Amino acid sequence: MAYSDFKTLEQAIERLELTVIDQPHLFQNVPPVAPSARLQETLDETLDLASSISTEKARSELLITPILLEIRRMFLDHISLFSGNTFNVEDTKGLTGAFDFLMSASRNQSIITAPVLTLVEAKDNDLRIGLGQCVAQMYAASLFNDRHGQPGQTIYGAVSTGTNWKFLKLSGSTIEIDLTEYFILQLPKILGILSLPFR
């Protein structure tokens, strides 16, 4: 079993023995962050293109990657960003395979270093499909942090089509899912939530 085998949220919750709480407006008090002119120009150029191509790969490269790079720049490259790397944490629980995006509060870009704080799962058009996989990767990040001397870290996650974003938070064995779905027109709010783990 691997991350991609967690096809549903229910499957991830049951297999990993987590408690799930639906929270409307979980991140409503997070202050928005204005996008830079650089990011805004990039998205102005790529939004229609990504929608026209309409593949998961195009949305990842043209929309999600520029947004995550903006977060990295905000913190003066003091956080690391990984894309598509293997993250084998616990074979017996099926926590193996590659993730779409991972961010760590470390400058080390050569290897993944604890604490891992944010994971983003890219999906083509249905956010619900990515929830189980994202939860499994978040749980793996929590185990990874524990084993590397950073126990008790809250892990944040997101499932995104590039234009639509849904956010999650894992604390201990409790996963909170924000029922609010954010859209690319709410970019300052999306940036605010993505930057939250690194403040």
PDB file of C-alpha atoms in Angstrom:
ATOM      1  CA  MET A   1       0.000   0.000   0.000  1.00  0.00           C
ATOM      2  CA  ALA A   2       1.146   3.563  -0.720  1.00  0.00           C
ATOM      3  CA  TYR A   3      -0.199   7.111  -0.310  1.00  0.00           C
ATOM      4  CA  SER A   4      -1.968   6.843  -3.639  1.00  0.00           C
ATOM      5  CA  ASP A   5      -3.888   3.822  -2.334  1.00  0.00           C
ATOM      6  CA  PHE A   6      -5.705   5.985   0.218  1.00  0.00           C
ATOM      7  CA  LYS A   7      -8.622   6.631  -2.124  1.00  0.00           C
ATOM      8  CA  THR A   8     -11.046   8.108   0.412  1.00  0.00           C
ATOM      9  CA  LEU A   9     -10.954  10.148   3.575  1.00  0.00           C
ATOM     10  CA  GLU A  10     -12.835   7.394   5.393  1.00  0.00           C
ATOM     11  CA  GLN A  11     -10.159   4.864   4.460  1.00  0.00           C
ATOM     12  CA  ALA A  12      -7.364   7.077   5.795  1.00  0.00           C
ATOM     13  CA  ILE A  13      -9.182   7.870   9.036  1.00  0.00           C
ATOM     14  CA  GLU A  14      -9.953   4.213   9.730  1.00  0.00           C
ATOM     15  CA  ARG A  15      -6.559   2.783   8.779  1.00  0.00           C
ATOM     16  CA  LEU A  16      -4.563   5.431  10.660  1.00  0.00           C
ATOM     17  CA  GLU A  17      -6.965   5.533  13.643  1.00  0.00           C
ATOM     18  CA  LEU A  18      -7.570   9.258  13.472  1.00  0.00           C
ATOM     19  CA  THR A  19     -10.468  11.380  14.645  1.00  0.00           C
ATOM     20  CA  VAL A  20     -11.893  13.805  12.101  1.00  0.00           C
ATOM     21  CA  ILE A  21     -13.597  17.093  12.917  1.00  0.00           C
ATOM     22  CA  ASP A  22     -15.280  19.231  10.277  1.00  0.00           C
ATOM     23  CA  GLN A  23     -14.708  22.901  11.070  1.00  0.00           C
ATOM     24  CA  PRO A  24     -16.495  25.635   9.157  1.00  0.00           C
ATOM     25  CA  HIS A  25     -14.157  28.600   8.649  1.00  0.00           C
ATOM     26  CA  LEU A  26     -11.277  26.907  10.496  1.00  0.00           C
ATOM     27  CA  PHE A  27      -8.820  29.527   9.241  1.00  0.00           C
ATOM     28  CA  GLN A  28     -11.106  32.557   9.241  1.00  0.00           C
ATOM     29  CA  ASN A  29      -8.893  34.483  11.682  1.00  0.00           C
ATOM     30  CA  VAL A  30      -5.732  34.013   9.637  1.00  0.00           C
ATOM     31  CA  PRO A  31      -4.747  37.410   8.231  1.00  0.00           C
ATOM     32  CA  PRO A  32      -4.488  37.631   4.441  1.00  0.00           C
ATOM     33  CA  VAL A  33      -1.135  38.176   2.759  1.00  0.00           C
ATOM     34  CA  ALA A  34      -0.991  40.360  -0.338  1.00  0.00           C
ATOM     35  CA  PRO A  35       0.626  38.652  -3.321  1.00  0.00           C
ATOM     36  CA  SER A  36       3.722  40.168  -4.805  1.00  0.00           C
ATOM     37  CA  ALA A  37       3.548  41.807  -8.220  1.00  0.00           C
ATOM     38  CA  ARG A  38       5.734  38.946  -9.450  1.00  0.00           C
ATOM     39  CA  LEU A  39       3.213  36.280  -8.389  1.00  0.00           C
ATOM     40  CA  GLN A  40       0.235  38.252  -9.631  1.00  0.00           C
ATOM     41  CA  GLU A  41       1.825  38.716 -13.065  1.00  0.00           C
ATOM     42  CA  THR A  42       2.683  35.017 -13.233  1.00  0.00           C
ATOM     43  CA  LEU A  43      -0.849  33.919 -12.387  1.00  0.00           C
ATOM     44  CA  ASP A  44      -2.354  36.457 -14.774  1.00  0.00           C
ATOM     45  CA  GLU A  45      -0.313  34.751 -17.486  1.00  0.00           C
ATOM     46  CA  THR A  46      -0.828  31.121 -16.459  1.00  0.00           C
ATOM     47  CA  LEU A  47      -4.395  30.914 -15.111  1.00  0.00           C
ATOM     48  CA  ASP A  48      -6.172  30.657 -18.455  1.00  0.00           C
ATOM     49  CA  LEU A  49      -3.433  28.435 -19.851  1.00  0.00           C
ATOM     50  CA  ALA A  50      -3.686  25.973 -16.956  1.00  0.00           C
ATOM     51  CA  SER A  51      -7.467  25.910 -17.272  1.00  0.00           C
ATOM     52  CA  SER A  52      -7.226  25.300 -21.019  1.00  0.00           C
ATOM     53  CA  ILE A  53      -4.717  22.457 -20.705  1.00  0.00           C
ATOM     54  CA  SER A  54      -6.771  21.195 -17.744  1.00  0.00           C
ATOM     55  CA  THR A  55      -4.448  18.440 -16.542  1.00  0.00           C
ATOM     56  CA  GLU A  56      -3.189  17.842 -13.036  1.00  0.00           C
ATOM     57  CA  LYS A  57       0.392  18.370 -14.208  1.00  0.00           C
ATOM     58  CA  ALA A  58      -0.392  21.724 -15.828  1.00  0.00           C
ATOM     59  CA  ARG A  59      -2.263  22.966 -12.761  1.00  0.00           C
ATOM     60  CA  SER A  60       0.610  21.868 -10.514  1.00  0.00           C
ATOM     61  CA  GLU A  61       3.287  23.545 -12.590  1.00  0.00           C
ATOM     62  CA  LEU A  62       1.463  26.695 -13.673  1.00  0.00           C
ATOM     63  CA  LEU A  63      -0.610  27.546 -10.587  1.00  0.00           C
ATOM     64  CA  ILE A  64       0.408  25.673  -7.440  1.00  0.00           C
ATOM     65  CA  THR A  65       4.191  25.884  -7.860  1.00  0.00           C
ATOM     66  CA  PRO A  66       4.268  29.700  -8.278  1.00  0.00           C
ATOM     67  CA  ILE A  67       2.109  30.092  -5.150  1.00  0.00           C
ATOM     68  CA  LEU A  68       4.375  27.831  -3.064  1.00  0.00           C
ATOM     69  CA  LEU A  69       7.472  29.612  -4.376  1.00  0.00           C
ATOM     70  CA  GLU A  70       5.909  32.857  -3.168  1.00  0.00           C
ATOM     71  CA  ILE A  71       5.698  31.391   0.361  1.00  0.00           C
ATOM     72  CA  ARG A  72       9.349  30.365   0.159  1.00  0.00           C
ATOM     73  CA  ARG A  73      10.364  33.878  -0.939  1.00  0.00           C
ATOM     74  CA  MET A  74       8.308  35.439   1.859  1.00  0.00           C
ATOM     75  CA  PHE A  75      10.532  33.696   4.382  1.00  0.00           C
ATOM     76  CA  LEU A  76      13.742  34.603   2.552  1.00  0.00           C
ATOM     77  CA  ASP A  77      14.352  30.988   1.488  1.00  0.00           C
ATOM     78  CA  HIS A  78      14.528  29.831   5.125  1.00  0.00           C
ATOM     79  CA  ILE A  79      12.060  27.064   4.298  1.00  0.00           C
ATOM     80  CA  SER A  80      12.534  24.204   1.884  1.00  0.00           C
ATOM     81  CA  LEU A  81      10.180  23.135  -0.885  1.00  0.00           C
ATOM     82  CA  PHE A  82      10.109  19.657  -2.383  1.00  0.00           C
ATOM     83  CA  SER A  83       8.060  18.349  -5.285  1.00  0.00           C
ATOM     84  CA  GLY A  84       7.496  14.725  -6.251  1.00  0.00           C
ATOM     85  CA  ASN A  85      10.086  13.298  -3.850  1.00  0.00           C
ATOM     86  CA  THR A  86       9.816   9.845  -2.316  1.00  0.00           C
ATOM     87  CA  PHE A  87       8.756   9.990   1.334  1.00  0.00           C
ATOM     88  CA  ASN A  88       8.835   6.443   2.717  1.00  0.00           C
ATOM     89  CA  VAL A  89       7.990   6.698   6.414  1.00  0.00           C
ATOM     90  CA  GLU A  90       6.136   3.567   7.562  1.00  0.00           C
ATOM     91  CA  ASP A  91       5.680   0.647   5.195  1.00  0.00           C
ATOM     92  CA  THR A  92       3.418  -1.315   7.564  1.00  0.00           C
ATOM     93  CA  LYS A  93       0.858   1.523   7.502  1.00  0.00           C
ATOM     94  CA  GLY A  94       1.130   2.145   3.770  1.00  0.00           C
ATOM     95  CA  LEU A  95       2.906   5.453   4.292  1.00  0.00           C
ATOM     96  CA  THR A  96       5.198   5.168   1.315  1.00  0.00           C
ATOM     97  CA  GLY A  97       5.526   6.699  -2.103  1.00  0.00           C
ATOM     98  CA  ALA A  98       5.848  10.213  -3.455  1.00  0.00           C
ATOM     99  CA  PHE A  99       4.027  13.400  -2.518  1.00  0.00           C
ATOM    100  CA  ASP A 100       3.122  16.299  -4.775  1.00  0.00           C
ATOM    101  CA  PHE A 101       4.531  19.117  -2.621  1.00  0.00           C
ATOM    102  CA  LEU A 102       6.109  19.293   0.831  1.00  0.00           C
ATOM    103  CA  MET A 103       7.446  22.273   2.769  1.00  0.00           C
ATOM    104  CA  SER A 104       9.739  22.131   5.769  1.00  0.00           C
ATOM    105  CA  ALA A 105      10.905  24.727   8.275  1.00  0.00           C
ATOM    106  CA  SER A 106      14.497  24.126   7.251  1.00  0.00           C
ATOM    107  CA  ARG A 107      16.886  25.715   4.775  1.00  0.00           C
ATOM    108  CA  ASN A 108      18.167  22.265   3.830  1.00  0.00           C
ATOM    109  CA  GLN A 109      17.154  21.704   0.218  1.00  0.00           C
ATOM    110  CA  SER A 110      19.307  18.599  -0.344  1.00  0.00           C
ATOM    111  CA  ILE A 111      17.279  16.249   1.867  1.00  0.00           C
ATOM    112  CA  ILE A 112      13.939  16.434   3.661  1.00  0.00           C
ATOM    113  CA  THR A 113      14.549  17.644   7.191  1.00  0.00           C
ATOM    114  CA  ALA A 114      12.200  17.917  10.177  1.00  0.00           C
ATOM    115  CA  PRO A 115      10.026  19.675  10.931  1.00  0.00           C
ATOM    116  CA  VAL A 116       7.855  19.004   7.910  1.00  0.00           C
ATOM    117  CA  LEU A 117       4.921  21.363   8.323  1.00  0.00           C
ATOM    118  CA  THR A 118       2.901  21.532   5.114  1.00  0.00           C
ATOM    119  CA  LEU A 119       1.880  19.140   2.365  1.00  0.00           C
ATOM    120  CA  VAL A 120      -0.105  20.037  -0.737  1.00  0.00           C
ATOM    121  CA  GLU A 121      -1.842  17.410  -2.834  1.00  0.00           C
ATOM    122  CA  ALA A 122      -2.663  18.453  -6.389  1.00  0.00           C
ATOM    123  CA  LYS A 123      -5.857  17.176  -7.960  1.00  0.00           C
ATOM    124  CA  ASP A 124      -7.273  17.673 -11.409  1.00  0.00           C
ATOM    125  CA  ASN A 125     -10.859  18.657 -10.618  1.00  0.00           C
ATOM    126  CA  ASP A 126     -12.282  17.019  -7.472  1.00  0.00           C
ATOM    127  CA  LEU A 127     -10.844  18.088  -4.131  1.00  0.00           C
ATOM    128  CA  ARG A 128     -12.585  15.279  -2.234  1.00  0.00           C
ATOM    129  CA  ILE A 129     -10.584  12.653  -4.118  1.00  0.00           C
ATOM    130  CA  GLY A 130      -7.341  14.010  -2.658  1.00  0.00           C
ATOM    131  CA  LEU A 131      -8.399  14.197   0.997  1.00  0.00           C
ATOM    132  CA  GLY A 132      -7.506  10.612   1.929  1.00  0.00           C
ATOM    133  CA  GLN A 133      -4.083  10.804   0.319  1.00  0.00           C
ATOM    134  CA  CYS A 134      -3.374  14.194   1.880  1.00  0.00           C
ATOM    135  CA  VAL A 135      -4.349  12.943   5.363  1.00  0.00           C
ATOM    136  CA  ALA A 136      -2.061   9.911   4.954  1.00  0.00           C
ATOM    137  CA  GLN A 137       0.840  12.152   3.944  1.00  0.00           C
ATOM    138  CA  MET A 138       0.168  14.516   6.856  1.00  0.00           C
ATOM    139  CA  TYR A 139       0.182  11.593   9.277  1.00  0.00           C
ATOM    140  CA  ALA A 140       3.450  10.374   7.745  1.00  0.00           C
ATOM    141  CA  ALA A 141       4.927  13.858   8.234  1.00  0.00           C
ATOM    142  CA  SER A 142       3.934  13.752  11.895  1.00  0.00           C
ATOM    143  CA  LEU A 143       5.679  10.388  12.350  1.00  0.00           C
ATOM    144  CA  PHE A 144       8.706  11.710  10.452  1.00  0.00           C
ATOM    145  CA  ASN A 145       8.948  14.731  12.748  1.00  0.00           C
ATOM    146  CA  ASP A 146       8.594  12.560  15.866  1.00  0.00           C
ATOM    147  CA  ARG A 147      11.410  10.283  14.708  1.00  0.00           C
ATOM    148  CA  HIS A 148      13.676  13.223  13.929  1.00  0.00           C
ATOM    149  CA  GLY A 149      13.430  14.971  17.273  1.00  0.00           C
ATOM    150  CA  GLN A 150      10.562  17.370  16.472  1.00  0.00           C
ATOM    151  CA  PRO A 151       7.578  15.776  18.260  1.00  0.00           C
ATOM    152  CA  GLY A 152       4.183  17.386  18.660  1.00  0.00           C
ATOM    153  CA  GLN A 153       4.320  19.574  15.568  1.00  0.00           C
ATOM    154  CA  THR A 154       1.002  20.579  14.026  1.00  0.00           C
ATOM    155  CA  ILE A 155       0.904  19.518  10.388  1.00  0.00           C
ATOM    156  CA  TYR A 156      -0.985  21.515   7.786  1.00  0.00           C
ATOM    157  CA  GLY A 157      -2.219  20.161   4.508  1.00  0.00           C
ATOM    158  CA  ALA A 158      -4.056  21.296   1.425  1.00  0.00           C
ATOM    159  CA  VAL A 159      -5.744  19.705  -1.532  1.00  0.00           C
ATOM    160  CA  SER A 160      -5.811  21.964  -4.551  1.00  0.00           C
ATOM    161  CA  THR A 161      -6.782  22.084  -8.185  1.00  0.00           C
ATOM    162  CA  GLY A 162      -4.704  25.254  -8.463  1.00  0.00           C
ATOM    163  CA  THR A 163      -7.879  27.341  -8.655  1.00  0.00           C
ATOM    164  CA  ASN A 164      -9.662  25.742  -5.672  1.00  0.00           C
ATOM    165  CA  TRP A 165      -8.085  25.048  -2.273  1.00  0.00           C
ATOM    166  CA  LYS A 166      -9.212  23.065   0.776  1.00  0.00           C
ATOM    167  CA  PHE A 167      -7.119  23.120   3.970  1.00  0.00           C
ATOM    168  CA  LEU A 168      -6.602  20.621   6.798  1.00  0.00           C
ATOM    169  CA  LYS A 169      -4.780  20.565  10.133  1.00  0.00           C
ATOM    170  CA  LEU A 170      -3.431  17.535  12.051  1.00  0.00           C
ATOM    171  CA  SER A 171      -2.727  17.799  15.764  1.00  0.00           C
ATOM    172  CA  GLY A 172      -1.904  14.509  17.475  1.00  0.00           C
ATOM    173  CA  SER A 173      -4.506  12.047  16.234  1.00  0.00           C
ATOM    174  CA  THR A 174      -7.121  14.666  15.354  1.00  0.00           C
ATOM    175  CA  ILE A 175      -7.550  15.893  11.818  1.00  0.00           C
ATOM    176  CA  GLU A 176      -9.532  19.102  11.336  1.00  0.00           C
ATOM    177  CA  ILE A 177     -10.942  19.806   7.897  1.00  0.00           C
ATOM    178  CA  ASP A 178     -11.953  23.323   6.962  1.00  0.00           C
ATOM    179  CA  LEU A 179     -15.355  23.066   5.285  1.00  0.00           C
ATOM    180  CA  THR A 180     -14.644  26.352   3.540  1.00  0.00           C
ATOM    181  CA  GLU A 181     -13.295  26.065   0.013  1.00  0.00           C
ATOM    182  CA  TYR A 182     -11.070  28.907  -1.152  1.00  0.00           C
ATOM    183  CA  PHE A 183     -10.822  30.080  -4.736  1.00  0.00           C
ATOM    184  CA  ILE A 184      -7.908  31.631  -6.613  1.00  0.00           C
ATOM    185  CA  LEU A 185      -9.647  35.031  -6.450  1.00  0.00           C
ATOM    186  CA  GLN A 186      -9.098  34.792  -2.669  1.00  0.00           C
ATOM    187  CA  LEU A 187      -5.340  34.545  -3.222  1.00  0.00           C
ATOM    188  CA  PRO A 188      -4.393  36.737  -0.205  1.00  0.00           C
ATOM    189  CA  LYS A 189      -6.319  34.376   2.087  1.00  0.00           C
ATOM    190  CA  ILE A 190      -4.705  31.307   0.489  1.00  0.00           C
ATOM    191  CA  LEU A 191      -1.259  32.850   0.980  1.00  0.00           C
ATOM    192  CA  GLY A 192      -2.115  33.690   4.578  1.00  0.00           C
ATOM    193  CA  ILE A 193      -3.085  30.100   5.374  1.00  0.00           C
ATOM    194  CA  LEU A 194      -0.085  28.613   3.549  1.00  0.00           C
ATOM    195  CA  SER A 195       2.294  30.894   5.440  1.00  0.00           C
ATOM    196  CA  LEU A 196       0.699  30.173   8.840  1.00  0.00           C
ATOM    197  CA  PRO A 197       2.910  27.150   9.752  1.00  0.00           C
ATOM    198  CA  PHE A 198       6.097  29.152   9.278  1.00  0.00           C
ATOM    199  CA  ARG A 199       5.218  32.228  11.340  1.00  0.00           C
TER     200      ARG A 199
END
